[in-house]
mmCIF file of C-alpha atoms in Angstrom:
data_model
loop_
_atom_site.group_PDB
_atom_site.id
_atom_site.type_symbol
_atom_site.label_atom_id
_atom_site.label_comp_id
_atom_site.label_asym_id
_atom_site.label_seq_id
_atom_site.Cartn_x
_atom_site.Cartn_y
_atom_site.Cartn_z
ATOM 1 C CA MET B 1 142.973 44.040 142.461
ATOM 2 C CA ILE B 2 141.611 43.085 146.426
ATOM 3 C CA ASN B 3 137.428 43.791 145.699
ATOM 4 C CA LYS B 4 135.732 44.008 149.482
ATOM 5 C CA SER B 5 132.413 45.452 150.591
ATOM 6 C CA ALA B 6 132.408 49.031 152.872
ATOM 7 C CA ALA B 7 129.330 49.077 155.553
ATOM 8 C CA ILE B 8 128.618 53.204 155.323
ATOM 9 C CA VAL B 9 127.451 52.973 158.975
ATOM 10 C CA ILE B 10 125.919 56.539 159.372
ATOM 11 C CA LYS B 11 124.729 57.760 163.214
ATOM 12 C CA ASN B 12 124.454 61.478 163.371
ATOM 13 C CA ARG B 13 125.562 63.012 159.769
ATOM 14 C CA ARG B 14 129.360 60.750 161.126
ATOM 15 C CA VAL B 15 129.886 57.548 159.187
ATOM 16 C CA LEU B 16 131.171 55.096 161.319
ATOM 17 C CA TYR B 17 135.587 53.408 161.364
ATOM 18 C CA LEU B 18 137.649 50.601 163.357
ATOM 19 C CA ARG B 19 141.033 50.244 163.848
ATOM 20 C CA LYS B 20 141.684 46.634 164.054
ATOM 21 C CA ARG B 21 144.421 45.426 166.916
ATOM 22 C CA GLY B 22 147.807 46.267 166.182
ATOM 23 C CA PHE B 23 146.796 47.876 162.645
ATOM 24 C CA LEU B 24 147.288 52.004 162.740
ATOM 25 C CA PHE B 25 144.469 53.278 160.271
ATOM 26 C CA TYR B 26 140.373 53.514 160.639
ATOM 27 C CA ILE B 27 138.872 51.719 158.557
ATOM 28 C CA LEU B 28 135.654 50.830 157.641
ATOM 29 C CA PRO B 29 133.968 47.546 158.482
ATOM 30 C CA GLY B 30 133.387 45.298 155.821
ATOM 31 C CA GLY B 31 135.934 43.232 154.637
ATOM 32 C CA LYS B 32 137.354 40.689 151.706
ATOM 33 C CA ILE B 33 134.780 39.347 148.978
ATOM 34 C CA GLU B 34 135.861 35.274 149.573
ATOM 35 C CA LYS B 35 135.362 33.421 146.502
ATOM 36 C CA GLY B 36 131.489 32.751 145.983
ATOM 37 C CA GLU B 37 129.998 35.135 147.527
ATOM 38 C CA THR B 38 128.348 37.139 146.980
ATOM 39 C CA GLU B 39 129.733 41.366 147.890
ATOM 40 C CA GLN B 40 125.746 41.437 150.001
ATOM 41 C CA GLU B 41 127.202 37.640 152.072
ATOM 42 C CA ALA B 42 130.193 39.275 152.373
ATOM 43 C CA LEU B 43 129.246 42.535 153.991
ATOM 44 C CA GLU B 44 127.226 40.301 156.423
ATOM 45 C CA ARG B 45 129.481 38.254 156.765
ATOM 46 C CA GLU B 46 132.300 40.790 158.728
ATOM 47 C CA ILE B 47 129.388 42.629 159.915
ATOM 48 C CA MET B 48 128.598 40.114 162.206
ATOM 49 C CA GLU B 49 132.425 39.322 162.350
ATOM 50 C CA GLU B 50 133.466 42.124 163.811
ATOM 51 C CA LEU B 51 130.508 43.670 165.633
ATOM 52 C CA GLN B 52 128.540 40.883 165.817
ATOM 53 C CA SER B 53 125.853 42.792 164.946
ATOM 54 C CA ARG B 54 123.146 41.760 161.641
ATOM 55 C CA ILE B 55 122.793 44.336 158.807
ATOM 56 C CA LYS B 56 119.940 45.591 157.102
ATOM 57 C CA ILE B 57 121.988 46.247 153.618
ATOM 58 C CA VAL B 58 118.929 49.552 153.116
ATOM 59 C CA GLU B 59 121.138 50.381 149.023
ATOM 60 C CA LYS B 60 124.929 50.459 147.868
ATOM 61 C CA ILE B 61 126.192 53.398 147.343
ATOM 62 C CA GLY B 62 129.686 52.749 145.075
ATOM 63 C CA VAL B 63 132.344 51.918 144.423
ATOM 64 C CA ILE B 64 135.171 52.963 145.399
ATOM 65 C CA LYS B 65 138.991 52.551 143.911
ATOM 66 C CA GLY B 66 142.376 53.759 145.491
ATOM 67 C CA GLY B 67 144.802 51.813 148.160
ATOM 68 C CA GLY B 68 145.225 50.620 150.743
ATOM 69 C CA PHE B 69 147.432 48.711 153.237
ATOM 70 C CA ASN B 70 148.017 44.588 153.589
ATOM 71 C CA LYS B 71 148.079 43.484 157.955
ATOM 72 C CA SER B 72 151.650 43.920 157.660
ATOM 73 C CA LEU B 73 152.387 48.029 156.163
ATOM 74 C CA ASP B 74 154.853 47.225 153.667
ATOM 75 C CA LYS B 75 152.750 47.516 150.728
ATOM 76 C CA LEU B 76 150.682 50.380 149.259
ATOM 77 C CA GLU B 77 146.972 47.730 147.548
ATOM 78 C CA THR B 78 144.202 48.973 144.849
ATOM 79 C CA ILE B 79 141.534 48.365 146.790
ATOM 80 C CA LYS B 80 138.296 48.528 144.514
ATOM 81 C CA LEU B 81 135.713 49.455 147.616
ATOM 82 C CA SER B 82 132.204 48.565 147.413
ATOM 83 C CA LEU B 83 129.739 50.666 149.713
ATOM 84 C CA TYR B 84 126.510 50.016 150.951
ATOM 85 C CA LYS B 85 124.561 51.689 153.289
ATOM 86 C CA VAL B 86 123.287 49.611 156.877
ATOM 87 C CA LYS B 87 121.210 49.694 158.986
ATOM 88 C CA LEU B 88 123.026 47.338 162.926
ATOM 89 C CA LEU B 89 119.595 45.085 163.550
ATOM 90 C CA ASP B 90 120.875 44.839 166.580
ATOM 91 C CA LYS B 91 123.634 46.494 169.172
ATOM 92 C CA ILE B 92 127.448 46.941 168.772
ATOM 93 C CA LYS B 93 129.393 44.422 169.964
ATOM 94 C CA LEU B 94 133.002 44.783 169.389
ATOM 95 C CA SER B 95 135.141 41.337 168.501
ATOM 96 C CA MET B 96 138.473 40.783 169.872
ATOM 97 C CA GLU B 97 139.879 41.740 166.905
ATOM 98 C CA ILE B 98 138.727 45.901 166.771
ATOM 99 C CA PHE B 99 140.394 47.984 168.842
ATOM 100 C CA ASP B 100 138.582 51.194 168.073
ATOM 101 C CA ARG B 101 135.387 52.666 166.408
ATOM 102 C CA ALA B 102 134.794 56.615 166.011
ATOM 103 C CA TYR B 103 132.164 57.927 163.495
ATOM 104 C CA ILE B 104 133.364 60.248 162.100
ATOM 105 C CA LYS B 105 132.941 64.035 160.680
ATOM 106 C CA HIS B 106 134.682 64.789 156.935
ATOM 107 C CA LYS B 107 135.616 68.440 159.404
ATOM 108 C CA SER B 108 137.795 66.101 161.940
ATOM 109 C CA ILE B 109 139.487 64.190 158.461
ATOM 110 C CA HIS B 110 142.779 65.511 159.747
ATOM 111 C CA ARG B 111 142.510 63.321 163.385
ATOM 112 C CA TYR B 112 141.845 60.370 161.854
ATOM 113 C CA LEU B 113 144.458 58.290 160.036
ATOM 114 C CA LEU B 114 143.066 56.641 157.339
ATOM 115 C CA THR B 115 143.930 54.839 154.219
ATOM 116 C CA PRO B 116 143.520 56.187 150.820
ATOM 117 C CA VAL B 117 140.776 54.220 149.994
ATOM 118 C CA GLY B 118 139.371 55.110 153.561
ATOM 119 C CA ILE B 119 139.856 59.963 152.920
ATOM 120 C CA GLN B 120 138.093 58.921 149.274
ATOM 121 C CA THR B 121 135.047 57.395 151.218
ATOM 122 C CA LEU B 122 135.025 60.462 153.764
ATOM 123 C CA GLU B 123 134.969 62.365 150.291
ATOM 124 C CA PHE B 124 132.670 60.791 148.405
ATOM 125 C CA LEU B 125 129.758 60.334 151.404
ATOM 126 C CA HIS B 126 130.015 64.091 152.214
ATOM 127 C CA GLN B 127 130.061 64.790 148.755
ATOM 128 C CA LYS B 128 127.087 62.613 148.627
ATOM 129 C CA GLY B 129 125.477 64.791 151.418
ATOM 130 C CA LEU B 130 125.286 61.701 154.282
ATOM 131 C CA ILE B 131 127.545 63.544 156.360
ATOM 132 C CA ASP B 132 128.777 66.726 158.044
#
């Protein structure tokens, strides 16, 4: 199992997803927790790398376990994704590793290619009443 932290950035009742260069799927901002890091430290580091923004962590809103693909897209791995609602403190500047971004609502889930854990997260956020 791979432990990751993900930022839940909500705007107009939609949640921010990113698509990395060379990767088919839209994923939540965030990433793998490195040895010696807390979930929050990993999240702050990953958001700075991906969006070039500092964050304020509002609250931990849940943990999702589900499938996600490795970078080679040849293996579905189990991901434990710790979800943190965050506020971006700076204007988003996508890093070179990010190809696209989208604010996704539950109703438009079919318009984007998401990993299984990404779909589970959208369902979870919708059930909690955080997104449309």
